[in-house]
mmCIF file of C-alpha atoms in Angstrom:
data_model
loop_
_atom_site.group_PDB
_atom_site.id
_atom_site.type_symbol
_atom_site.label_atom_id
_atom_site.label_comp_id
_atom_site.label_asym_id
_atom_site.label_seq_id
_atom_site.Cartn_x
_atom_site.Cartn_y
_atom_site.Cartn_z
ATOM 1 C CA MET A 18 -19.726 -2.535 8.197
ATOM 2 C CA LYS A 19 -21.070 -2.686 4.591
ATOM 3 C CA LYS A 20 -17.557 -1.644 3.826
ATOM 4 C CA PHE A 21 -15.642 -4.491 5.456
ATOM 5 C CA LEU A 22 -14.881 -7.658 3.517
ATOM 6 C CA ILE A 23 -12.861 -10.793 4.640
ATOM 7 C CA GLY A 24 -10.313 -12.910 2.391
ATOM 8 C CA MET A 25 -10.528 -16.353 1.261
ATOM 9 C CA TYR A 26 -7.052 -17.575 -0.225
ATOM 10 C CA GLY A 27 -6.863 -21.141 -1.541
ATOM 11 C CA GLY A 28 -10.541 -21.945 -1.310
ATOM 12 C CA PHE A 29 -13.860 -21.518 0.309
ATOM 13 C CA ASP A 30 -12.730 -22.197 4.190
ATOM 14 C CA GLU A 31 -15.900 -22.694 6.000
ATOM 15 C CA ALA A 32 -14.451 -22.642 9.262
ATOM 16 C CA LYS A 33 -12.746 -19.179 8.688
ATOM 17 C CA TYR A 34 -16.051 -17.894 7.273
ATOM 18 C CA LYS A 35 -18.112 -18.748 10.445
ATOM 19 C CA ARG A 36 -15.037 -17.251 12.615
ATOM 20 C CA ASP A 37 -14.449 -14.169 10.720
ATOM 21 C CA PHE A 38 -17.468 -13.120 8.841
ATOM 22 C CA ARG A 39 -19.909 -10.815 10.737
ATOM 23 C CA GLN A 40 -23.484 -9.966 10.204
ATOM 24 C CA GLY A 41 -23.354 -6.834 8.065
ATOM 25 C CA PHE A 42 -19.951 -7.161 6.440
ATOM 26 C CA SER A 43 -20.096 -6.622 2.726
ATOM 27 C CA GLY A 44 -18.187 -9.633 1.298
ATOM 28 C CA VAL A 45 -15.551 -11.816 0.605
ATOM 29 C CA GLU A 46 -12.160 -11.220 -1.538
ATOM 30 C CA ALA A 47 -11.194 -14.726 -3.358
ATOM 31 C CA CYS A 48 -7.747 -15.666 -4.693
ATOM 32 C CA MET A 49 -6.308 -18.934 -5.858
ATOM 33 C CA PHE A 50 -9.153 -21.274 -5.770
ATOM 34 C CA PRO A 51 -7.926 -24.558 -6.873
ATOM 35 C CA ASP A 52 -10.803 -25.184 -9.419
ATOM 36 C CA ARG A 53 -14.551 -24.120 -10.514
ATOM 37 C CA GLN A 54 -15.884 -26.395 -8.253
ATOM 38 C CA GLU A 55 -14.770 -24.412 -5.467
ATOM 39 C CA ALA A 56 -15.304 -21.377 -6.853
ATOM 40 C CA ASN A 57 -19.173 -22.409 -7.367
ATOM 41 C CA LYS A 58 -18.982 -23.145 -3.751
ATOM 42 C CA LEU A 59 -18.199 -19.257 -3.045
ATOM 43 C CA MET A 60 -21.197 -18.231 -5.421
ATOM 44 C CA LYS A 61 -23.678 -20.405 -4.179
ATOM 45 C CA ARG A 62 -22.710 -19.051 -0.564
ATOM 46 C CA SER A 63 -22.909 -15.697 -1.621
ATOM 47 C CA MET A 64 -26.324 -15.936 -2.913
ATOM 48 C CA ALA A 65 -27.515 -17.837 -0.101
ATOM 49 C CA ASP A 66 -25.957 -15.333 2.359
ATOM 50 C CA GLY A 67 -26.516 -12.429 0.316
ATOM 51 C CA PHE A 68 -22.812 -11.152 0.418
ATOM 52 C CA LYS A 69 -20.790 -9.874 -2.720
ATOM 53 C CA PHE A 70 -17.324 -11.049 -3.759
ATOM 54 C CA GLY A 71 -14.199 -9.466 -5.485
ATOM 55 C CA ILE A 72 -11.550 -11.398 -7.366
ATOM 56 C CA HIS A 73 -7.840 -11.120 -6.141
ATOM 57 C CA TYR A 74 -6.163 -12.241 -9.423
ATOM 58 C CA PRO A 75 -6.252 -15.218 -10.012
ATOM 59 C CA PHE A 76 -9.420 -16.255 -9.099
ATOM 60 C CA LEU A 77 -8.568 -19.713 -10.151
ATOM 61 C CA LYS A 78 -5.019 -21.126 -9.520
ATOM 62 C CA LYS A 79 -3.315 -21.084 -12.861
ATOM 63 C CA ASP A 80 -0.077 -22.819 -14.397
ATOM 64 C CA THR A 81 1.843 -20.040 -15.086
ATOM 65 C CA PRO A 82 5.525 -18.941 -14.412
ATOM 66 C CA TYR A 83 4.176 -15.891 -12.481
ATOM 67 C CA ARG A 84 1.386 -15.371 -10.389
ATOM 68 C CA ASP A 85 0.571 -11.723 -11.400
ATOM 69 C CA PRO A 86 0.394 -10.434 -14.914
ATOM 70 C CA PHE A 87 3.619 -8.673 -16.057
ATOM 71 C CA PHE A 88 1.962 -5.703 -17.527
ATOM 72 C CA ILE A 89 5.040 -3.531 -17.794
ATOM 73 C CA SER A 90 7.578 -6.237 -18.970
ATOM 74 C CA THR A 91 10.162 -5.142 -20.999
ATOM 75 C CA ASP A 92 9.339 -8.002 -23.365
ATOM 76 C CA TYR A 93 6.560 -7.222 -25.679
ATOM 77 C CA THR A 94 5.069 -10.591 -25.986
ATOM 78 C CA GLU A 95 5.216 -10.944 -22.259
ATOM 79 C CA ARG A 96 3.213 -7.841 -21.781
ATOM 80 C CA LYS A 97 0.405 -8.832 -24.640
ATOM 81 C CA GLU A 98 0.157 -12.359 -23.066
ATOM 82 C CA ALA A 99 -0.431 -10.682 -19.777
ATOM 83 C CA MET A 100 -3.103 -8.297 -20.700
ATOM 84 C CA GLU A 101 -4.956 -10.991 -23.124
ATOM 85 C CA CYS A 102 -4.895 -13.246 -19.806
ATOM 86 C CA PHE A 103 -5.904 -10.627 -17.650
ATOM 87 C CA GLY A 104 -8.968 -10.113 -19.925
ATOM 88 C CA ASP A 105 -10.091 -13.439 -19.625
ATOM 89 C CA GLU A 106 -10.113 -13.541 -15.972
ATOM 90 C CA THR A 107 -12.180 -10.443 -15.887
ATOM 91 C CA ALA A 108 -14.416 -12.032 -18.427
ATOM 92 C CA PHE A 109 -14.791 -15.033 -15.799
ATOM 93 C CA ALA A 110 -15.113 -12.872 -12.830
ATOM 94 C CA LYS A 111 -18.070 -10.889 -14.611
ATOM 95 C CA GLU A 112 -19.644 -14.218 -15.361
ATOM 96 C CA LYS A 113 -19.540 -15.214 -11.725
ATOM 97 C CA GLY A 114 -20.796 -12.178 -10.337
ATOM 98 C CA ALA A 115 -17.620 -10.381 -9.027
ATOM 99 C CA GLU A 116 -17.797 -7.019 -8.014
ATOM 100 C CA TYR A 117 -14.202 -5.967 -8.865
ATOM 101 C CA ILE A 118 -10.924 -7.615 -9.801
ATOM 102 C CA LEU A 119 -7.878 -6.594 -8.293
ATOM 103 C CA THR A 120 -4.016 -7.395 -9.146
ATOM 104 C CA HIS A 121 -0.399 -6.397 -7.852
ATOM 105 C CA PHE A 122 0.977 -3.455 -9.423
ATOM 106 C CA PRO A 123 3.528 -2.956 -10.885
ATOM 107 C CA LYS A 124 4.950 -6.152 -11.851
ATOM 108 C CA PRO A 125 7.671 -6.761 -12.377
ATOM 109 C CA VAL A 126 8.200 -4.841 -9.122
ATOM 110 C CA LEU A 127 10.667 -1.915 -9.938
ATOM 111 C CA VAL A 128 13.041 -1.767 -6.994
ATOM 112 C CA ASP A 129 15.223 1.183 -5.786
ATOM 113 C CA ARG A 130 18.709 -0.028 -4.622
ATOM 114 C CA SER A 131 17.928 1.626 -1.241
ATOM 115 C CA LEU A 132 15.326 -1.300 -0.227
ATOM 116 C CA ASP A 133 16.356 -3.930 1.954
ATOM 117 C CA LEU A 134 15.514 -6.966 0.107
ATOM 118 C CA ARG A 135 16.178 -9.454 2.725
ATOM 119 C CA TYR A 136 12.798 -8.672 4.442
ATOM 120 C CA TRP A 137 10.543 -7.982 1.028
ATOM 121 C CA ARG A 138 9.183 -11.484 0.086
ATOM 122 C CA PHE A 139 9.277 -11.945 -3.650
ATOM 123 C CA ALA A 140 8.005 -15.341 -5.123
ATOM 124 C CA GLY A 141 10.949 -15.355 -7.232
ATOM 125 C CA ASP A 142 13.995 -13.485 -9.065
ATOM 126 C CA LYS A 143 12.073 -12.756 -11.897
ATOM 127 C CA GLU A 144 9.420 -10.708 -10.228
ATOM 128 C CA TRP A 145 11.255 -7.865 -9.768
ATOM 129 C CA MET A 146 14.177 -5.446 -11.286
ATOM 130 C CA TYR A 147 16.369 -2.456 -10.133
ATOM 131 C CA THR A 148 14.092 0.730 -11.411
ATOM 132 C CA ASP A 149 17.806 2.271 -12.807
ATOM 133 C CA THR A 150 18.057 -0.789 -15.258
ATOM 134 C CA TYR A 151 14.603 0.413 -16.646
ATOM 135 C CA PRO A 152 15.032 3.206 -19.133
ATOM 136 C CA ILE A 153 12.438 5.919 -17.829
ATOM 137 C CA GLU A 154 11.016 6.756 -21.746
ATOM 138 C CA LEU A 155 10.241 2.980 -22.178
ATOM 139 C CA LEU A 156 8.710 2.872 -18.908
ATOM 140 C CA LYS A 157 6.417 5.636 -19.291
ATOM 141 C CA GLU A 158 5.485 4.134 -22.621
ATOM 142 C CA ASN A 159 4.835 0.819 -21.225
ATOM 143 C CA LEU A 160 2.818 2.170 -18.355
ATOM 144 C CA TYR A 161 0.384 4.017 -20.511
ATOM 145 C CA GLU A 162 -0.199 0.931 -22.595
ATOM 146 C CA MET A 163 -1.257 -0.800 -19.367
ATOM 147 C CA PHE A 164 -3.596 1.778 -18.336
ATOM 148 C CA ASP A 165 -4.915 2.154 -21.892
ATOM 149 C CA GLY A 166 -5.333 -1.561 -22.103
ATOM 150 C CA LEU A 167 -6.858 -2.052 -18.569
ATOM 151 C CA SER A 168 -9.277 0.640 -19.238
ATOM 152 C CA ASP A 169 -10.662 -1.004 -22.193
ATOM 153 C CA ILE A 170 -11.006 -4.330 -20.367
ATOM 154 C CA SER A 171 -12.928 -2.359 -17.597
ATOM 155 C CA ARG A 172 -15.128 -0.847 -20.180
ATOM 156 C CA ARG A 173 -15.594 -3.810 -22.211
ATOM 157 C CA TYR A 174 -16.578 -5.816 -19.440
ATOM 158 C CA ASP A 175 -18.215 -3.285 -16.897
ATOM 159 C CA MET A 176 -15.977 -4.191 -14.247
ATOM 160 C CA GLN A 177 -13.915 -2.452 -11.631
ATOM 161 C CA ILE A 178 -10.394 -2.973 -11.878
ATOM 162 C CA VAL A 179 -8.168 -2.153 -9.115
ATOM 163 C CA LEU A 180 -4.358 -2.226 -8.684
ATOM 164 C CA GLU A 181 -2.744 -2.886 -5.454
ATOM 165 C CA ASN A 182 0.763 -1.471 -4.526
ATOM 166 C CA ASP A 183 3.738 -3.756 -4.366
ATOM 167 C CA ALA A 184 7.043 -2.011 -3.517
ATOM 168 C CA MET A 185 6.728 1.432 -5.047
ATOM 169 C CA SER A 186 9.929 3.002 -6.804
ATOM 170 C CA SER A 187 11.090 6.878 -6.097
ATOM 171 C CA VAL A 188 10.462 7.302 -10.080
ATOM 172 C CA LEU A 189 6.427 6.532 -9.862
ATOM 173 C CA ILE A 190 6.432 8.675 -6.249
ATOM 174 C CA LYS A 191 8.549 11.801 -6.623
ATOM 175 C CA SER A 192 6.845 13.125 -9.719
ATOM 176 C CA SER A 193 3.172 13.443 -10.813
ATOM 177 C CA PHE A 194 3.432 10.582 -13.199
ATOM 178 C CA LEU A 195 1.467 7.946 -11.312
ATOM 179 C CA GLU A 196 -1.155 10.458 -10.384
ATOM 180 C CA ASP A 197 -1.527 11.840 -13.648
ATOM 181 C CA LEU A 198 -2.253 7.916 -14.895
ATOM 182 C CA PHE A 199 -5.157 7.604 -12.382
ATOM 183 C CA GLN A 200 -6.622 11.081 -13.218
ATOM 184 C CA LYS A 201 -6.601 10.333 -16.769
ATOM 185 C CA TYR A 202 -7.900 6.519 -16.687
ATOM 186 C CA SER A 203 -10.101 7.160 -14.066
ATOM 187 C CA THR A 204 -11.976 3.876 -14.372
ATOM 188 C CA ILE A 205 -8.824 2.232 -12.775
ATOM 189 C CA LYS A 206 -8.863 2.480 -9.135
ATOM 190 C CA VAL A 207 -6.231 1.788 -6.302
ATOM 191 C CA CYS A 208 -5.905 -0.774 -3.408
ATOM 192 C CA LEU A 209 -3.539 0.696 -0.517
ATOM 193 C CA ASP A 210 -2.166 -2.464 1.280
ATOM 194 C CA ILE A 211 -1.249 -0.846 4.597
ATOM 195 C CA GLY A 212 0.900 -3.779 5.889
ATOM 196 C CA ARG A 213 3.059 -3.568 2.546
ATOM 197 C CA LEU A 214 3.056 0.366 2.895
ATOM 198 C CA HIS A 215 4.629 0.093 6.297
ATOM 199 C CA LEU A 216 6.903 -2.627 5.460
ATOM 200 C CA GLN A 217 8.424 -0.586 2.653
ATOM 201 C CA GLU A 218 8.684 2.799 4.938
ATOM 202 C CA LYS A 219 10.655 0.433 7.477
ATOM 203 C CA LEU A 220 12.844 -1.036 4.948
ATOM 204 C CA ASP A 221 13.617 2.181 2.506
ATOM 205 C CA SER A 222 14.519 5.304 4.339
ATOM 206 C CA SER A 223 13.657 7.449 1.084
ATOM 207 C CA PHE A 224 9.845 6.007 1.265
ATOM 208 C CA ASP A 225 7.190 8.095 2.950
ATOM 209 C CA ALA A 226 4.211 5.701 3.409
ATOM 210 C CA LEU A 227 1.651 8.312 4.968
ATOM 211 C CA GLY A 228 2.964 10.716 2.041
ATOM 212 C CA PHE A 229 2.074 8.160 -0.615
ATOM 213 C CA THR A 230 -0.948 7.365 0.886
ATOM 214 C CA THR A 231 -1.876 11.047 0.431
ATOM 215 C CA ILE A 232 -1.118 11.213 -2.982
ATOM 216 C CA LEU A 233 -3.540 8.140 -3.831
ATOM 217 C CA ALA A 234 -6.213 8.342 -1.319
ATOM 218 C CA PRO A 235 -8.493 10.065 -3.724
ATOM 219 C CA TYR A 236 -8.210 7.149 -6.313
ATOM 220 C CA THR A 237 -8.715 4.324 -3.570
ATOM 221 C CA TYR A 238 -11.294 1.799 -3.740
ATOM 222 C CA LEU A 239 -9.980 -0.606 -1.314
ATOM 223 C CA ILE A 240 -7.670 -1.022 1.806
ATOM 224 C CA HIS A 241 -5.881 -4.269 2.681
ATOM 225 C CA LEU A 242 -5.554 -4.105 6.407
ATOM 226 C CA TRP A 243 -2.983 -5.837 8.165
ATOM 227 C CA ASN A 244 0.110 -5.345 10.614
ATOM 228 C CA THR A 245 3.721 -6.424 10.340
ATOM 229 C CA ASN A 246 7.228 -5.408 10.906
ATOM 230 C CA PRO A 247 10.261 -6.555 9.062
ATOM 231 C CA VAL A 248 11.228 -9.567 11.188
ATOM 232 C CA GLN A 249 7.717 -10.858 11.383
ATOM 233 C CA ASN A 250 7.105 -10.394 7.475
ATOM 234 C CA LEU A 251 10.150 -13.022 7.143
ATOM 235 C CA SER A 252 7.411 -15.653 8.389
ATOM 236 C CA GLY A 253 4.344 -14.432 6.598
ATOM 237 C CA GLY A 254 3.244 -11.010 8.338
ATOM 238 C CA HIS A 255 -0.577 -10.439 8.054
ATOM 239 C CA TYR A 256 -1.101 -10.051 11.600
ATOM 240 C CA PRO A 257 -4.331 -8.427 12.509
ATOM 241 C CA VAL A 258 -4.302 -4.954 13.629
ATOM 242 C CA LEU A 259 -4.935 -4.106 17.252
ATOM 243 C CA PRO A 260 -5.072 -0.560 19.246
ATOM 244 C CA SER A 261 -2.144 -2.250 21.391
ATOM 245 C CA GLN A 262 0.270 -2.182 18.497
ATOM 246 C CA LYS A 263 2.292 0.836 19.270
ATOM 247 C CA PRO A 264 4.126 2.895 16.336
ATOM 248 C CA SER A 265 6.710 3.583 18.703
ATOM 249 C CA GLU A 266 7.287 -0.403 18.701
ATOM 250 C CA GLY A 267 7.627 -0.668 15.034
ATOM 251 C CA TRP A 268 3.907 -1.431 13.987
ATOM 252 C CA ALA A 269 2.117 0.587 11.514
ATOM 253 C CA ASP A 270 0.294 3.835 12.487
ATOM 254 C CA VAL A 271 -3.017 2.198 11.370
ATOM 255 C CA GLU A 272 -5.253 5.361 12.378
ATOM 256 C CA GLY A 273 -2.849 7.821 10.672
ATOM 257 C CA PHE A 274 -3.265 5.697 7.381
ATOM 258 C CA ILE A 275 -6.941 5.477 8.173
ATOM 259 C CA GLU A 276 -7.651 9.072 8.770
ATOM 260 C CA ILE A 277 -5.805 10.238 5.677
ATOM 261 C CA ILE A 278 -7.787 7.988 3.309
ATOM 262 C CA LYS A 279 -10.888 8.890 4.808
ATOM 263 C CA ARG A 280 -10.254 12.701 4.509
ATOM 264 C CA TYR A 281 -10.355 12.040 0.792
ATOM 265 C CA ASN A 282 -12.598 9.224 0.402
ATOM 266 C CA SER A 283 -15.160 8.159 3.205
ATOM 267 C CA ASN A 284 -16.781 5.100 1.004
ATOM 268 C CA VAL A 285 -13.502 3.171 0.621
ATOM 269 C CA LYS A 286 -13.881 -0.557 1.273
ATOM 270 C CA VAL A 287 -11.648 -2.465 3.834
ATOM 271 C CA LEU A 288 -10.513 -6.089 3.567
ATOM 272 C CA PHE A 289 -9.136 -7.640 6.639
ATOM 273 C CA GLU A 290 -6.227 -9.312 4.936
ATOM 274 C CA HIS A 291 -4.897 -10.589 8.007
ATOM 275 C CA ARG A 292 -4.509 -14.213 9.812
ATOM 276 C CA SER A 293 -7.071 -14.151 12.280
ATOM 277 C CA ASP A 294 -5.656 -17.661 13.551
ATOM 278 C CA LEU A 295 -2.960 -15.589 14.947
ATOM 279 C CA ILE A 296 -5.240 -14.069 17.748
ATOM 280 C CA SER A 297 -8.124 -15.084 19.943
ATOM 281 C CA ASP A 298 -11.866 -14.718 19.393
ATOM 282 C CA GLU A 299 -11.646 -11.599 21.732
ATOM 283 C CA GLU A 300 -8.889 -10.159 20.231
ATOM 284 C CA LEU A 301 -10.534 -10.585 16.389
ATOM 285 C CA ASN A 302 -13.769 -8.747 18.109
ATOM 286 C CA GLU A 303 -11.303 -6.188 19.388
ATOM 287 C CA CYS A 304 -9.715 -5.642 15.737
ATOM 288 C CA TYR A 305 -13.301 -5.102 14.087
ATOM 289 C CA PHE A 306 -14.594 -2.929 16.868
ATOM 290 C CA TRP A 307 -11.282 -0.863 16.682
ATOM 291 C CA VAL A 308 -11.432 -0.245 12.831
ATOM 292 C CA GLU A 309 -15.310 0.270 12.615
ATOM 293 C CA GLN A 310 -14.844 2.940 15.483
ATOM 294 C CA MET A 311 -12.070 4.766 13.334
ATOM 295 C CA PHE A 312 -14.671 4.805 10.530
ATOM 296 C CA GLY A 313 -17.470 6.335 12.716
ATOM 297 C CA GLY A 314 -19.383 3.129 12.906
ATOM 298 C CA LYS A 315 -21.183 1.542 15.950
ATOM 299 C CA GLU A 316 -20.329 -1.793 17.700
ATOM 300 C CA VAL A 317 -19.775 -4.571 15.379
ATOM 301 C CA GLN A 318 -22.168 -7.298 15.727
ATOM 302 C CA LYS A 319 -20.949 -10.719 16.734
#
């Protein structure tokens, strides 16, 4: 159970904490807190209750054009500002005692034209671009620049940096390029978002979610665990995983994903990145129990 976390988006929610957190859980992943006062509330509770926390960029909500840093923007100034901003955020996370800092990758998102964009939620049109409009050599150059910069930040602040998959382009998957980057820059780790991987497979016939998971499982630090289908994702997705959700009915093969990840990395952390308000207390217990059993644990303590 030390591998399990819950999410806190937009502030420290006392009611959610009391309902979702369990004795023995590792901690909390925090994102988009409104101010330092709310961040301090999390840190005080962390010290009082003895749990750790990680940061889903940004820790504090920012008045910026984009939520995520545009590390591979084709505009040099935009890339430079993104790296500087992320470095400042990492320093702040380190100061506050965070265990890791995570951001979405890649940004802007590279989209194959085969992806059905009607069901993929972007914050705005500038968040993505078609893969075939980004010259491959420029992309490789900017990705190396990105990983080199993040590796330097990780060393400078002694902080684990984690990259969470957004939509993944075939240009990054159907070669060894992405895997080569994680091998070379070993301080940078992966977050596999199961809901997004499943959704992309449903919306893009060329994408093999379990195959992609097999490639990146050895470099995975964290799983974001939730379930969805394309129609549900329009209204927010993030449904808790339950054993009653059958892949034959459009749900993710949660057991398949976890079996692959465990094969390469038994120490991976698991964030329940779900909307627990969508289910009953009994179903929430069932969710936790099922996932813990898949990792070889015992009954979850209520």
